[in-house]
Amino acid sequence: MATRLTQEMTDQAVRSAVRAVRQEACGRPDNGWRGGKPIEDPEKTKRWGFVTAKPSEYLVHMRRGKILGRSSGQGASCFKWPWDSVAIIPTTLQHIYFAADQVTSEKVGVQVKGLAVYRVARPELTVRMLNFSFP
């Protein structure tokens, strides 16, 4: 009985270690409400303090719904108060792979695979349309 319990505990430890390695390797949590979503940088999600964007990122600092121009910019940094919002937008080339399957009216299967490459050119406009903010 004791060896069986020890074996079950060992199996659980191995499973949790594999889960942790998998989570670390792919950068996405396995379970919970954030399951499958990218792990956010804790430096960007802090409630208040200095927030800095990398040189390849555009920082948009907002207060009361308006963009603060003097603290926003490429590779900028700002001091975020609890009532402010900060959005950090990647301005490097982004790649998205997609696939779509469809059945036509003639009952023929059609499969499309593609690659979209894009770069954000106007971050101030993009932040209004997409949610990049970290409250």
Short mmCIF file of C-alpha atoms in Angstrom, two decimals:
data_model
loop_
_atom_site.label_atom_id
_atom_site.label_comp_id
_atom_site.label_asym_id
_atom_site.label_seq_id
_atom_site.Cartn_x
_atom_site.Cartn_y
_atom_site.Cartn_z
CA MET A 1 0.00 0.00 0.00
CA ALA A 2 2.81 2.41 0.90
CA THR A 3 4.70 1.66 -2.32
CA ARG A 4 1.56 2.27 -4.38
CA LEU A 5 1.02 5.62 -2.65
CA THR A 6 4.67 6.53 -3.21
CA GLN A 7 4.36 5.54 -6.88
CA GLU A 8 1.26 7.76 -7.30
CA MET A 9 3.03 10.68 -5.63
CA THR A 10 6.05 10.17 -7.90
CA ASP A 11 3.78 10.06 -10.97
CA GLN A 12 2.12 13.31 -9.87
CA ALA A 13 5.50 14.97 -9.36
CA VAL A 14 6.66 13.87 -12.80
CA ARG A 15 3.44 15.13 -14.42
CA SER A 16 3.70 18.51 -12.71
CA ALA A 17 7.38 18.81 -13.71
CA VAL A 18 6.53 17.98 -17.34
CA ARG A 19 3.68 20.52 -17.25
CA ALA A 20 6.04 23.20 -15.89
CA VAL A 21 8.66 22.47 -18.56
CA ARG A 22 6.01 22.50 -21.30
CA GLN A 23 4.60 25.78 -20.01
CA GLU A 24 8.08 27.33 -19.87
CA ALA A 25 9.00 26.07 -23.34
CA CYS A 26 5.91 27.32 -25.15
CA GLY A 27 5.30 30.43 -23.05
CA ARG A 28 1.64 29.61 -22.45
CA PRO A 29 -0.13 28.36 -19.32
CA ASP A 30 -1.86 24.97 -19.58
CA ASN A 31 -4.75 25.42 -17.18
CA GLY A 32 -6.93 28.05 -15.57
CA TRP A 33 -8.67 30.97 -17.18
CA ARG A 34 -5.42 31.94 -18.98
CA GLY A 35 -5.04 28.47 -20.50
CA GLY A 36 -3.55 28.69 -23.99
CA LYS A 37 -2.91 32.43 -23.81
CA PRO A 38 0.61 33.89 -23.84
CA ILE A 39 2.23 34.58 -20.49
CA GLU A 40 2.32 38.34 -19.92
CA ASP A 41 5.53 40.07 -18.97
CA PRO A 42 5.20 40.96 -15.25
CA GLU A 43 7.14 44.16 -15.90
CA LYS A 44 4.32 45.35 -18.19
CA THR A 45 1.43 44.28 -15.96
CA LYS A 46 2.43 46.08 -12.79
CA ARG A 47 -0.12 48.41 -11.22
CA TRP A 48 2.20 51.40 -10.88
CA GLY A 49 5.83 52.31 -11.39
CA PHE A 50 8.22 52.74 -14.30
CA VAL A 51 7.27 50.90 -17.49
CA THR A 52 9.79 50.69 -20.33
CA ALA A 53 9.31 49.47 -23.89
CA LYS A 54 12.04 47.67 -25.80
CA PRO A 55 13.52 49.45 -28.85
CA SER A 56 11.32 47.29 -31.09
CA GLU A 57 8.12 48.24 -29.19
CA TYR A 58 6.00 51.38 -29.13
CA LEU A 59 4.75 52.51 -25.71
CA VAL A 60 1.40 54.32 -25.56
CA HIS A 61 0.69 55.98 -22.21
CA MET A 62 -2.98 56.91 -21.63
CA ARG A 63 -4.62 58.93 -18.91
CA ARG A 64 -8.40 59.56 -18.81
CA GLY A 65 -8.73 58.06 -22.29
CA LYS A 66 -6.25 60.44 -23.91
CA ILE A 67 -2.77 59.59 -25.17
CA LEU A 68 0.05 61.41 -23.40
CA GLY A 69 2.35 62.35 -26.27
CA ARG A 70 5.43 63.27 -24.28
CA SER A 71 5.69 59.86 -22.58
CA SER A 72 4.63 57.76 -25.60
CA GLY A 73 6.96 56.61 -28.34
CA GLN A 74 9.28 53.98 -29.78
CA GLY A 75 11.32 52.44 -26.95
CA ALA A 76 9.93 55.03 -24.52
CA SER A 77 9.48 54.77 -20.77
CA CYS A 78 6.97 56.35 -18.42
CA PHE A 79 5.83 56.34 -14.82
CA LYS A 80 2.46 54.58 -14.63
CA TRP A 81 0.04 55.61 -11.92
CA PRO A 82 -2.74 53.18 -10.87
CA TRP A 83 -5.33 55.19 -12.84
CA ASP A 84 -3.24 55.19 -16.06
CA SER A 85 -3.21 52.60 -18.84
CA VAL A 86 -0.14 51.54 -20.77
CA ALA A 87 -0.13 49.72 -24.10
CA ILE A 88 3.05 48.23 -25.52
CA ILE A 89 2.72 47.46 -29.22
CA PRO A 90 5.30 45.38 -31.12
CA THR A 91 6.47 47.21 -34.26
CA THR A 92 8.56 44.38 -35.70
CA LEU A 93 7.36 42.13 -38.50
CA GLN A 94 4.74 39.67 -37.24
CA HIS A 95 3.92 36.34 -38.91
CA ILE A 96 0.54 34.60 -38.70
CA TYR A 97 -0.02 31.14 -40.14
CA PHE A 98 -3.61 30.21 -40.88
CA ALA A 99 -5.58 27.32 -42.31
CA ALA A 100 -9.20 27.04 -43.36
CA ASP A 101 -11.27 24.01 -44.38
CA GLN A 102 -14.58 24.33 -46.17
CA VAL A 103 -16.98 22.07 -48.04
CA THR A 104 -18.42 23.50 -51.26
CA SER A 105 -21.99 23.07 -52.46
CA GLU A 106 -20.72 20.26 -54.74
CA LYS A 107 -19.53 18.40 -51.59
CA VAL A 108 -15.87 18.95 -52.44
CA GLY A 109 -13.47 19.73 -49.63
CA VAL A 110 -11.33 22.82 -50.03
CA GLN A 111 -8.35 23.47 -47.81
CA VAL A 112 -6.47 26.77 -47.75
CA LYS A 113 -3.24 27.40 -45.87
CA GLY A 114 -1.52 30.73 -45.78
CA LEU A 115 0.89 33.10 -44.13
CA ALA A 116 0.21 36.74 -43.36
CA VAL A 117 3.10 39.08 -42.60
CA TYR A 118 2.33 42.49 -41.16
CA ARG A 119 3.82 45.37 -39.19
CA VAL A 120 2.00 48.01 -37.15
CA ALA A 121 2.69 51.36 -38.83
CA ARG A 122 0.42 53.64 -36.76
CA PRO A 123 0.45 52.46 -33.12
CA GLU A 124 -1.75 55.31 -31.81
CA LEU A 125 -4.55 54.24 -34.17
CA THR A 126 -3.97 50.53 -33.51
CA VAL A 127 -4.27 50.94 -29.75
CA ARG A 128 -7.77 52.40 -30.24
CA MET A 129 -8.93 49.43 -32.33
CA LEU A 130 -7.21 46.50 -30.61
CA ASN A 131 -6.66 45.81 -26.92
CA PHE A 132 -2.94 46.01 -26.17
CA SER A 133 -3.39 47.62 -22.74
CA PHE A 134 -2.23 46.31 -19.40
CA PRO A 135 -4.49 47.88 -16.72
#
